[in-house]
Amino acid sequence: MNSLQAVIDANIAIPKLIPTAQTAQTLLLWDKFQRERVSLYAPRLWVYEITSAIQKYLATGQISEAEKDEAIKTALEMNIHFVEDSVELCIEATSWAKRMNQMVAYDGFYLATAEQLKAPLWTADKRLVANADQLGVKWVHWLGDLK
């Protein structure tokens, strides 16, 4: 695994943009990335997931229009390197979905991106980490395990 790179799930960025119960832990991880000069990567899907999550906060009255706009602007200004879609990435994402018994390939895109880059994947999704662990995948890390 390449320790100077990491793939981040969208759920790792949301608490940095909008205060949540995971914000403190998320900020620790982002500080670690900055201290260790880790380059952050994500599949292009990340942008759509971030935007949708922010919209959900707006729709449920948890943030204002101005906060929504600022969160989207801040998200897109984060120094994230996006891995472009390709036939290979899409095929590998669906292979991951099949291995994890998932009907959709969203998690698969993050796994395929991390595998392609030989980089760890960080997520706030305990289920994703547990499923990966059952497959013997040790490079998927849960936000809550950060020391």
Short mmCIF file of C-alpha atoms in Angstrom, two decimals:
data_model
loop_
_atom_site.label_atom_id
_atom_site.label_comp_id
_atom_site.label_asym_id
_atom_site.label_seq_id
_atom_site.Cartn_x
_atom_site.Cartn_y
_atom_site.Cartn_z
CA MET A 1 0.00 0.00 0.00
CA ASN A 2 1.13 3.50 -0.80
CA SER A 3 1.14 5.42 2.50
CA LEU A 4 1.58 8.77 0.76
CA GLN A 5 -1.81 8.36 -0.91
CA ALA A 6 -5.26 7.60 0.45
CA VAL A 7 -8.70 7.21 -1.05
CA ILE A 8 -11.46 8.90 0.92
CA ASP A 9 -15.12 8.02 0.97
CA ALA A 10 -17.50 10.97 0.69
CA ASN A 11 -18.60 10.32 4.27
CA ILE A 12 -15.10 11.34 5.42
CA ALA A 13 -15.54 14.82 3.95
CA ILE A 14 -19.11 15.66 5.00
CA PRO A 15 -18.31 16.11 8.73
CA LYS A 16 -15.52 18.51 7.74
CA LEU A 17 -18.06 20.61 5.81
CA ILE A 18 -21.10 20.39 8.09
CA PRO A 19 -20.91 19.83 11.87
CA THR A 20 -21.95 16.27 12.78
CA ALA A 21 -21.28 13.82 15.60
CA GLN A 22 -18.23 12.67 13.60
CA THR A 23 -16.69 16.10 13.04
CA ALA A 24 -14.05 15.88 15.81
CA GLN A 25 -12.82 12.46 14.67
CA THR A 26 -12.92 13.56 11.03
CA LEU A 27 -10.79 16.63 11.75
CA LEU A 28 -8.19 14.39 13.44
CA LEU A 29 -7.98 12.30 10.27
CA TRP A 30 -7.66 15.36 8.04
CA ASP A 31 -4.91 16.69 10.35
CA LYS A 32 -3.12 13.34 10.01
CA PHE A 33 -3.37 13.54 6.22
CA GLN A 34 -1.95 17.07 6.24
CA ARG A 35 0.86 16.26 8.71
CA GLU A 36 1.92 13.21 6.72
CA ARG A 37 1.47 15.00 3.37
CA VAL A 38 -0.94 12.36 2.12
CA SER A 39 -2.37 12.96 -1.36
CA LEU A 40 -6.10 12.32 -1.34
CA TYR A 41 -7.97 10.54 -4.13
CA ALA A 42 -11.55 9.61 -4.88
CA PRO A 43 -13.60 8.33 -7.77
CA ARG A 44 -15.55 10.99 -9.65
CA LEU A 45 -18.65 9.61 -7.85
CA TRP A 46 -17.40 11.47 -4.75
CA VAL A 47 -18.57 14.83 -6.13
CA TYR A 48 -22.11 13.56 -6.65
CA GLU A 49 -22.27 11.89 -3.24
CA ILE A 50 -21.01 15.03 -1.51
CA THR A 51 -23.51 17.21 -3.36
CA SER A 52 -26.38 14.83 -2.58
CA ALA A 53 -25.46 14.62 1.11
CA ILE A 54 -25.30 18.41 1.37
CA GLN A 55 -28.68 18.67 -0.37
CA LYS A 56 -30.11 16.24 2.19
CA TYR A 57 -28.94 18.51 5.03
CA LEU A 58 -30.64 21.44 3.27
CA ALA A 59 -33.87 19.52 2.58
CA THR A 60 -34.13 18.46 6.23
CA GLY A 61 -33.63 22.03 7.45
CA GLN A 62 -30.25 21.36 9.08
CA ILE A 63 -28.44 23.99 6.99
CA SER A 64 -29.40 27.15 5.11
CA GLU A 65 -29.10 27.85 1.37
CA ALA A 66 -26.00 29.93 2.06
CA GLU A 67 -24.44 27.12 4.13
CA LYS A 68 -25.28 24.64 1.36
CA ASP A 69 -23.58 26.81 -1.24
CA GLU A 70 -20.52 27.32 0.97
CA ALA A 71 -20.26 23.58 1.75
CA ILE A 72 -20.37 22.68 -1.95
CA LYS A 73 -17.79 25.35 -2.78
CA THR A 74 -15.50 24.19 0.04
CA ALA A 75 -15.88 20.53 -0.97
CA LEU A 76 -14.89 21.24 -4.54
CA GLU A 77 -11.91 23.30 -3.38
CA MET A 78 -10.54 20.44 -1.28
CA ASN A 79 -7.34 19.09 -2.72
CA ILE A 80 -8.86 15.82 -3.92
CA HIS A 81 -7.45 14.12 -7.00
CA PHE A 82 -10.24 12.48 -8.95
CA VAL A 83 -9.72 9.19 -10.70
CA GLU A 84 -11.56 9.44 -13.98
CA ASP A 85 -14.13 6.88 -14.96
CA SER A 86 -12.94 4.14 -17.27
CA VAL A 87 -14.23 0.83 -18.51
CA GLU A 88 -11.73 -0.92 -16.24
CA LEU A 89 -12.76 1.05 -13.16
CA CYS A 90 -16.46 0.39 -13.80
CA ILE A 91 -15.88 -3.33 -14.35
CA GLU A 92 -13.77 -3.57 -11.21
CA ALA A 93 -16.39 -1.61 -9.21
CA THR A 94 -19.07 -4.11 -10.21
CA SER A 95 -16.73 -6.99 -9.37
CA TRP A 96 -16.33 -5.53 -5.88
CA ALA A 97 -20.10 -5.11 -5.58
CA LYS A 98 -20.59 -8.76 -6.47
CA ARG A 99 -17.94 -9.94 -3.98
CA MET A 100 -19.60 -7.87 -1.27
CA ASN A 101 -23.12 -9.04 -2.20
CA GLN A 102 -24.24 -5.49 -2.99
CA MET A 103 -26.89 -4.59 -5.54
CA VAL A 104 -25.19 -1.29 -6.43
CA ALA A 105 -21.56 -0.44 -7.13
CA TYR A 106 -21.09 2.80 -5.16
CA ASP A 107 -18.80 1.24 -2.53
CA GLY A 108 -17.20 -0.75 -5.32
CA PHE A 109 -15.96 2.45 -6.96
CA TYR A 110 -14.10 3.44 -3.80
CA LEU A 111 -12.64 -0.05 -3.42
CA ALA A 112 -11.65 -0.24 -7.09
CA THR A 113 -10.03 3.20 -6.88
CA ALA A 114 -8.03 2.25 -3.78
CA GLU A 115 -7.02 -1.06 -5.33
CA GLN A 116 -5.96 0.66 -8.57
CA LEU A 117 -3.83 3.19 -6.66
CA LYS A 118 -2.59 0.62 -4.13
CA ALA A 119 -3.69 3.08 -1.46
CA PRO A 120 -5.69 2.67 1.76
CA LEU A 121 -9.37 3.58 1.74
CA TRP A 122 -10.77 5.60 4.64
CA THR A 123 -14.50 5.51 5.37
CA ALA A 124 -17.00 6.27 8.12
CA ASP A 125 -19.04 3.24 6.98
CA LYS A 126 -18.55 0.41 9.51
CA ARG A 127 -20.47 -1.99 7.29
CA LEU A 128 -18.09 -1.40 4.39
CA VAL A 129 -15.09 -2.04 6.63
CA ALA A 130 -16.66 -5.22 8.05
CA ASN A 131 -17.52 -6.54 4.58
CA ALA A 132 -14.01 -5.82 3.31
CA ASP A 133 -12.52 -7.47 6.39
CA GLN A 134 -14.58 -10.62 5.74
CA LEU A 135 -12.98 -10.75 2.29
CA GLY A 136 -9.52 -10.45 3.85
CA VAL A 137 -9.06 -6.86 2.68
CA LYS A 138 -6.97 -5.07 5.30
CA TRP A 139 -6.51 -1.72 3.54
CA VAL A 140 -10.02 -0.40 4.26
CA HIS A 141 -9.99 1.71 7.43
CA TRP A 142 -12.84 2.95 9.60
CA LEU A 143 -12.76 6.54 10.84
CA GLY A 144 -13.58 5.35 14.36
CA ASP A 145 -10.38 3.29 14.53
CA LEU A 146 -8.16 6.33 14.15
CA LYS A 147 -5.83 6.59 17.12
#
